[in-house]
Amino acid sequence: MDVAPQGQANGRTVVLLHGKNFCGATWQDTITALSQAGYRVVAPDQIGFCASSKPASYQFSFHQLAANTAGLLDALKIQRATVIGHSMGGMLATRFALMHPERTEKLVMVNPIGLEDYQAEGVPYATLDSAYQGELKTSYETLRGYQQKFYYDNQWKPEYDRWVHMLAGLYAGPGKEIVSRNAAQTGDMIFTQPVVHEFGNIRVPTTLIIGQTDRSAPGANRATKEIAARLGNYPELGRKTAQAIPGATLIEFQELGHSPQVEAPARFNGALLKDLAG
C-alpha cells in the first residue's frame, strides 16, 4: 500500500514493515493516523507473505528483504524514510538501517523479535522439513492460541479475530503448501540470522516501543522449560536493547503486549506521532 497524506502534507514518508504473523494491512489504524498527520505511508506485504508472491524457490534473508525494500523505495522515488518495524519487521527494519543508514531518517522498532539470539540461548534448531510439517497444521485455532498466550497476555478481544482469520485463510486454500513452505523458510531466517549482535552499529535515530506483557520467543516450544521460562522477557530486553543502541529512546506500555498498535491503537498512535514529531 502507498497511502498519500491527508490534508496538509509534511513532506515525510513512513515505511511500515509487518511481522511474521501479520500483513501490511495489520497496520490499518496506524496508516490512518500517520496519513491524517501529513505523512506518506508505504506498507508493503513482504515476498512470501499475504498478498505478495510466494515463490517456490527463493533466498529468504533479512539482507534480501531489505534490498527489496530499498528497491521498492527506488520505484516509488523515495530517497529517505522513517522505517517502522513490528515483530519480525523489527529485525528487517534493523537490517535496512544497517545497510542503508543514509536512507533511514529514523528507525522505530515495535516489540521486535530478535532482541535475543534464540540459538545462543539454547533453543534447538528445527530443520526446514520439520518446520514445514508444523506450518501445514496452522489453523485459526492454533494461531489464536499462540497469539492469545504470547501476544495478548492470555486475554482476547473480538477485534483481534479479523487478523487471525486473515492469516488462517492463507493456510486453508489450495496454496497452503507454498504458504507453509515460505513460513518455514522465514522462521529459519529469524533463527539463523540474528541482528542483536549488531545493535551497537546502528547510526540512525532509534526508538523502541515495547509492550511490557509480551512474551514472544520463536522456538520456545522446542526448548526446555528452564530455557523457555527465561526467553521473551520484554521489559528486560527492551531496556537492554535501548542501552546497546547509541542514543536510543525507549517507550514502554506497561499493560500492553506484542501488538500495541492493535491492542490500543489510539494510545499507540499518539505516542508514535509525538515521537516522530520530536
GROMACS .gro file of C-alpha atoms in nm:
model
  278
    1MET     CA    1   0.000   0.000   0.000
    2ASP     CA    2   0.115   0.351  -0.083
    3VAL     CA    3  -0.112   0.595   0.100
    4ALA     CA    4  -0.095   0.965   0.025
    5PRO     CA    5  -0.108   1.216   0.311
    6GLN     CA    6  -0.448   1.351   0.400
    7GLY     CA    7  -0.476   1.726   0.444
    8GLN     CA    8  -0.151   1.919   0.483
    9ALA     CA    9   0.143   1.706   0.367
   10ASN     CA   10   0.458   1.735   0.579
   11GLY     CA   11   0.694   1.603   0.311
   12ARG     CA   12   0.793   1.296   0.515
   13THR     CA   13   0.745   0.927   0.439
   14VAL     CA   14   0.697   0.636   0.678
   15VAL     CA   15   0.756   0.273   0.577
   16LEU     CA   16   0.573   0.016   0.789
   17LEU     CA   17   0.718  -0.337   0.798
   18HIS     CA   18   0.494  -0.618   0.925
   19GLY     CA   19   0.584  -0.923   1.129
   20LYS     CA   20   0.577  -1.294   1.051
   21ASN     CA   21   0.219  -1.349   1.170
   22PHE     CA   22   0.096  -1.023   1.023
   23CYS     CA   23   0.034  -0.840   0.695
   24GLY     CA   24   0.074  -0.482   0.584
   25ALA     CA   25  -0.300  -0.438   0.644
   26THR     CA   26  -0.249  -0.506   1.016
   27TRP     CA   27  -0.112  -0.151   1.035
   28GLN     CA   28  -0.454  -0.018   0.932
   29ASP     CA   29  -0.513   0.218   1.227
   30THR     CA   30  -0.155   0.343   1.223
   31ILE     CA   31  -0.170   0.406   0.847
   32THR     CA   32  -0.479   0.621   0.900
   33ALA     CA   33  -0.323   0.816   1.188
   34LEU     CA   34   0.002   0.881   1.003
   35SER     CA   35  -0.174   0.980   0.682
   36GLN     CA   36  -0.402   1.222   0.867
   37ALA     CA   37  -0.093   1.374   1.029
   38GLY     CA   38   0.050   1.451   0.685
   39TYR     CA   39   0.280   1.155   0.624
   40ARG     CA   40   0.302   0.949   0.308
   41VAL     CA   41   0.275   0.587   0.423
   42VAL     CA   42   0.413   0.279   0.247
   43ALA     CA   43   0.306  -0.056   0.396
   44PRO     CA   44   0.415  -0.350   0.177
   45ASP     CA   45   0.349  -0.720   0.213
   46GLN     CA   46   0.689  -0.887   0.206
   47ILE     CA   47   0.770  -1.153  -0.052
   48GLY     CA   48   0.623  -1.480   0.076
   49PHE     CA   49   0.354  -1.309   0.281
   50CYS     CA   50  -0.013  -1.220   0.246
   51ALA     CA   51  -0.092  -1.062  -0.093
   52SER     CA   52   0.266  -1.074  -0.227
   53SER     CA   53   0.407  -1.352  -0.444
   54LYS     CA   54   0.504  -1.678  -0.278
   55PRO     CA   55   0.800  -1.820  -0.469
   56ALA     CA   56   0.875  -2.189  -0.474
   57SER     CA   57   1.248  -2.114  -0.477
   58TYR     CA   58   1.380  -1.803  -0.306
   59GLN     CA   59   1.666  -1.698  -0.082
   60PHE     CA   60   1.485  -1.566   0.222
   61SER     CA   61   1.719  -1.344   0.421
   62PHE     CA   62   1.689  -1.013   0.600
   63HIS     CA   63   1.951  -0.877   0.361
   64GLN     CA   64   1.736  -0.975   0.062
   65LEU     CA   65   1.415  -0.836   0.212
   66ALA     CA   66   1.599  -0.513   0.299
   67ALA     CA   67   1.725  -0.494  -0.060
   68ASN     CA   68   1.367  -0.548  -0.178
   69THR     CA   69   1.254  -0.262   0.044
   70ALA     CA   70   1.522  -0.034  -0.097
   71GLY     CA   71   1.414  -0.133  -0.447
   72LEU     CA   72   1.053  -0.050  -0.362
   73LEU     CA   73   1.157   0.294  -0.240
   74ASP     CA   74   1.353   0.343  -0.563
   75ALA     CA   75   1.046   0.253  -0.768
   76LEU     CA   76   0.837   0.499  -0.567
   77LYS     CA   77   1.110   0.766  -0.598
   78ILE     CA   78   1.151   0.791  -0.221
   79GLN     CA   79   1.504   0.874  -0.113
   80ARG     CA   80   1.465   0.876   0.267
   81ALA     CA   81   1.201   0.749   0.508
   82THR     CA   82   1.130   0.668   0.868
   83VAL     CA   83   1.129   0.288   0.889
   84ILE     CA   84   0.900   0.128   1.147
   85GLY     CA   85   0.915  -0.247   1.201
   86HIS     CA   86   0.694  -0.466   1.419
   87SER     CA   87   0.781  -0.816   1.540
   88MET     CA   88   0.987  -0.982   1.262
   89GLY     CA   89   0.960  -0.648   1.083
   90GLY     CA   90   1.176  -0.504   1.359
   91MET     CA   91   1.460  -0.736   1.260
   92LEU     CA   92   1.409  -0.637   0.896
   93ALA     CA   93   1.398  -0.266   0.983
   94THR     CA   94   1.722  -0.307   1.177
   95ARG     CA   95   1.890  -0.474   0.881
   96PHE     CA   96   1.764  -0.199   0.650
   97ALA     CA   97   1.902   0.071   0.879
   98LEU     CA   98   2.239  -0.106   0.895
   99MET     CA   99   2.254  -0.147   0.516
  100HIS     CA  100   2.106   0.191   0.425
  101PRO     CA  101   2.168   0.444   0.705
  102GLU     CA  102   2.167   0.727   0.452
  103ARG     CA  103   1.810   0.639   0.356
  104THR     CA  104   1.683   0.588   0.711
  105GLU     CA  105   1.556   0.912   0.862
  106LYS     CA  106   1.462   0.725   1.177
  107LEU     CA  107   1.431   0.364   1.294
  108VAL     CA  108   1.136   0.261   1.511
  109MET     CA  109   1.101  -0.093   1.643
  110VAL     CA  110   0.769  -0.205   1.789
  111ASN     CA  111   0.802  -0.515   2.007
  112PRO     CA  112   1.059  -0.661   1.770
  113ILE     CA  113   1.154  -1.023   1.796
  114GLY     CA  114   1.525  -1.090   1.779
  115LEU     CA  115   1.622  -0.883   2.083
  116GLU     CA  116   1.796  -1.202   2.192
  117ASP     CA  117   1.981  -1.472   1.999
  118TYR     CA  118   1.748  -1.769   2.033
  119GLN     CA  119   2.006  -2.022   1.918
  120ALA     CA  120   2.269  -1.890   2.157
  121GLU     CA  121   2.012  -1.901   2.437
  122GLY     CA  122   1.973  -2.275   2.383
  123VAL     CA  123   1.671  -2.313   2.155
  124PRO     CA  124   1.721  -2.627   1.942
  125TYR     CA  125   1.731  -2.591   1.564
  126ALA     CA  126   1.432  -2.711   1.362
  127THR     CA  127   1.502  -2.835   1.010
  128LEU     CA  128   1.309  -2.681   0.724
  129ASP     CA  129   1.127  -3.009   0.666
  130SER     CA  130   1.013  -3.038   1.027
  131ALA     CA  131   0.915  -2.670   1.036
  132TYR     CA  132   0.720  -2.716   0.713
  133GLN     CA  133   0.525  -3.007   0.860
  134GLY     CA  134   0.442  -2.792   1.159
  135GLU     CA  135   0.329  -2.499   0.944
  136LEU     CA  136   0.094  -2.728   0.748
  137LYS     CA  137  -0.104  -2.773   1.071
  138THR     CA  138  -0.164  -2.398   1.108
  139SER     CA  139  -0.529  -2.306   1.158
  140TYR     CA  140  -0.743  -2.036   1.314
  141GLU     CA  141  -0.731  -2.229   1.642
  142THR     CA  142  -0.352  -2.265   1.651
  143LEU     CA  143  -0.296  -1.903   1.550
  144ARG     CA  144  -0.539  -1.769   1.808
  145GLY     CA  145  -0.399  -1.994   2.080
  146TYR     CA  146  -0.043  -1.878   2.013
  147GLN     CA  147  -0.133  -1.512   1.988
  148GLN     CA  148  -0.354  -1.516   2.297
  149LYS     CA  149  -0.076  -1.674   2.504
  150PHE     CA  150   0.224  -1.476   2.383
  151TYR     CA  151   0.084  -1.156   2.231
  152TYR     CA  152  -0.212  -1.059   2.447
  153ASP     CA  153  -0.127  -1.186   2.797
  154ASN     CA  154  -0.393  -1.460   2.774
  155GLN     CA  155  -0.664  -1.203   2.701
  156TRP     CA  156  -0.876  -1.188   2.386
  157LYS     CA  157  -1.098  -0.927   2.223
  158PRO     CA  158  -1.331  -0.986   1.927
  159GLU     CA  159  -1.150  -0.719   1.723
  160TYR     CA  160  -0.839  -0.940   1.714
  161ASP     CA  161  -1.027  -1.210   1.523
  162ARG     CA  162  -1.016  -1.037   1.183
  163TRP     CA  163  -0.637  -1.051   1.175
  164VAL     CA  164  -0.629  -1.418   1.275
  165HIS     CA  165  -0.888  -1.508   1.011
  166MET     CA  166  -0.682  -1.317   0.753
  167LEU     CA  167  -0.380  -1.537   0.824
  168ALA     CA  168  -0.574  -1.859   0.870
  169GLY     CA  169  -0.727  -1.815   0.526
  170LEU     CA  170  -0.383  -1.833   0.367
  171TYR     CA  171  -0.331  -2.179   0.518
  172ALA     CA  172  -0.679  -2.305   0.426
  173GLY     CA  173  -0.674  -2.260   0.049
  174PRO     CA  174  -0.522  -2.460  -0.237
  175GLY     CA  175  -0.191  -2.276  -0.198
  176LYS     CA  176  -0.137  -2.380   0.163
  177GLU     CA  177   0.171  -2.588   0.076
  178ILE     CA  178   0.371  -2.295  -0.061
  179VAL     CA  179   0.240  -2.068   0.217
  180SER     CA  180   0.364  -2.323   0.471
  181ARG     CA  181   0.697  -2.364   0.292
  182ASN     CA  182   0.759  -1.989   0.286
  183ALA     CA  183   0.658  -1.964   0.652
  184ALA     CA  184   0.911  -2.234   0.741
  185GLN     CA  185   1.181  -2.050   0.546
  186THR     CA  186   1.114  -1.718   0.717
  187GLY     CA  187   1.108  -1.891   1.054
  188ASP     CA  188   1.452  -2.031   0.974
  189MET     CA  189   1.566  -1.681   0.878
  190ILE     CA  190   1.464  -1.547   1.219
  191PHE     CA  191   1.654  -1.823   1.398
  192THR     CA  192   1.974  -1.824   1.193
  193GLN     CA  193   2.018  -1.453   1.111
  194PRO     CA  194   2.023  -1.265   1.443
  195VAL     CA  195   2.063  -0.888   1.443
  196VAL     CA  196   2.106  -0.845   1.819
  197HIS     CA  197   2.486  -0.856   1.796
  198GLU     CA  198   2.486  -0.554   1.563
  199PHE     CA  199   2.270  -0.312   1.762
  200GLY     CA  200   2.580  -0.118   1.861
  201ASN     CA  201   2.647  -0.046   1.493
  202ILE     CA  202   2.319   0.140   1.436
  203ARG     CA  203   2.390   0.502   1.349
  204VAL     CA  204   2.043   0.646   1.295
  205PRO     CA  205   1.797   0.792   1.549
  206THR     CA  206   1.617   0.496   1.703
  207THR     CA  207   1.307   0.447   1.917
  208LEU     CA  208   1.193   0.124   2.079
  209ILE     CA  209   0.822   0.089   2.160
  210ILE     CA  210   0.775  -0.207   2.392
  211GLY     CA  211   0.455  -0.359   2.530
  212GLN     CA  212   0.565  -0.499   2.864
  213THR     CA  213   0.341  -0.808   2.881
  214ASP     CA  214   0.484  -0.955   2.559
  215ARG     CA  215   0.645  -1.297   2.597
  216SER     CA  216   0.713  -1.374   2.230
  217ALA     CA  217   1.006  -1.608   2.176
  218PRO     CA  218   1.019  -1.800   1.846
  219GLY     CA  219   1.119  -2.160   1.907
  220ALA     CA  220   1.044  -2.154   2.279
  221ASN     CA  221   0.815  -2.454   2.226
  222ARG     CA  222   1.125  -2.654   2.124
  223ALA     CA  223   1.329  -2.552   2.427
  224THR     CA  224   1.342  -2.700   2.775
  225LYS     CA  225   1.108  -2.548   3.032
  226GLU     CA  226   1.402  -2.379   3.202
  227ILE     CA  227   1.518  -2.211   2.880
  228ALA     CA  228   1.167  -2.122   2.767
  229ALA     CA  229   1.094  -1.957   3.102
  230ARG     CA  230   1.371  -1.702   3.061
  231LEU     CA  231   1.302  -1.616   2.696
  232GLY     CA  232   1.087  -1.326   2.580
  233ASN     CA  233   1.135  -1.107   2.888
  234TYR     CA  234   1.046  -0.789   2.705
  235PRO     CA  235   1.079  -0.545   2.997
  236GLU     CA  236   1.438  -0.657   3.039
  237LEU     CA  237   1.509  -0.697   2.667
  238GLY     CA  238   1.375  -0.353   2.580
  239ARG     CA  239   1.595  -0.178   2.836
  240LYS     CA  240   1.899  -0.382   2.740
  241THR     CA  241   1.849  -0.301   2.372
  242ALA     CA  242   1.798   0.070   2.441
  243GLN     CA  243   2.136   0.070   2.615
  244ALA     CA  244   2.300  -0.117   2.327
  245ILE     CA  245   2.183   0.122   2.053
  246PRO     CA  246   2.360   0.460   2.067
  247GLY     CA  247   2.118   0.735   2.170
  248ALA     CA  248   1.808   0.515   2.156
  249THR     CA  249   1.475   0.621   2.308
  250LEU     CA  250   1.260   0.367   2.493
  251ILE     CA  251   0.880   0.395   2.521
  252GLU     CA  252   0.716   0.137   2.748
  253PHE     CA  253   0.347   0.039   2.762
  254GLN     CA  254   0.303  -0.136   3.093
  255GLU     CA  255  -0.020  -0.327   3.029
  256LEU     CA  256   0.014  -0.394   2.655
  257GLY     CA  257   0.167  -0.690   2.476
  258HIS     CA  258   0.323  -0.785   2.144
  259SER     CA  259   0.096  -0.573   1.925
  260PRO     CA  260   0.028  -0.239   2.097
  261GLN     CA  261  -0.085  -0.091   1.765
  262VAL     CA  262  -0.368  -0.348   1.761
  263GLU     CA  263  -0.445  -0.361   2.135
  264ALA     CA  264  -0.465   0.014   2.195
  265PRO     CA  265  -0.438   0.194   1.859
  266ALA     CA  266  -0.526   0.543   1.983
  267ARG     CA  267  -0.270   0.529   2.262
  268PHE     CA  268  -0.005   0.374   2.042
  269ASN     CA  269  -0.056   0.618   1.756
  270GLY     CA  270  -0.050   0.914   1.992
  271ALA     CA  271   0.286   0.807   2.134
  272LEU     CA  272   0.424   0.732   1.788
  273LEU     CA  273   0.321   1.068   1.640
  274LYS     CA  274   0.467   1.251   1.939
  275ASP     CA  275   0.795   1.064   1.898
  276LEU     CA  276   0.813   1.130   1.524
  277ALA     CA  277   0.739   1.500   1.576
  278GLY     CA  278   1.018   1.529   1.831
   0.00000   0.00000   0.00000
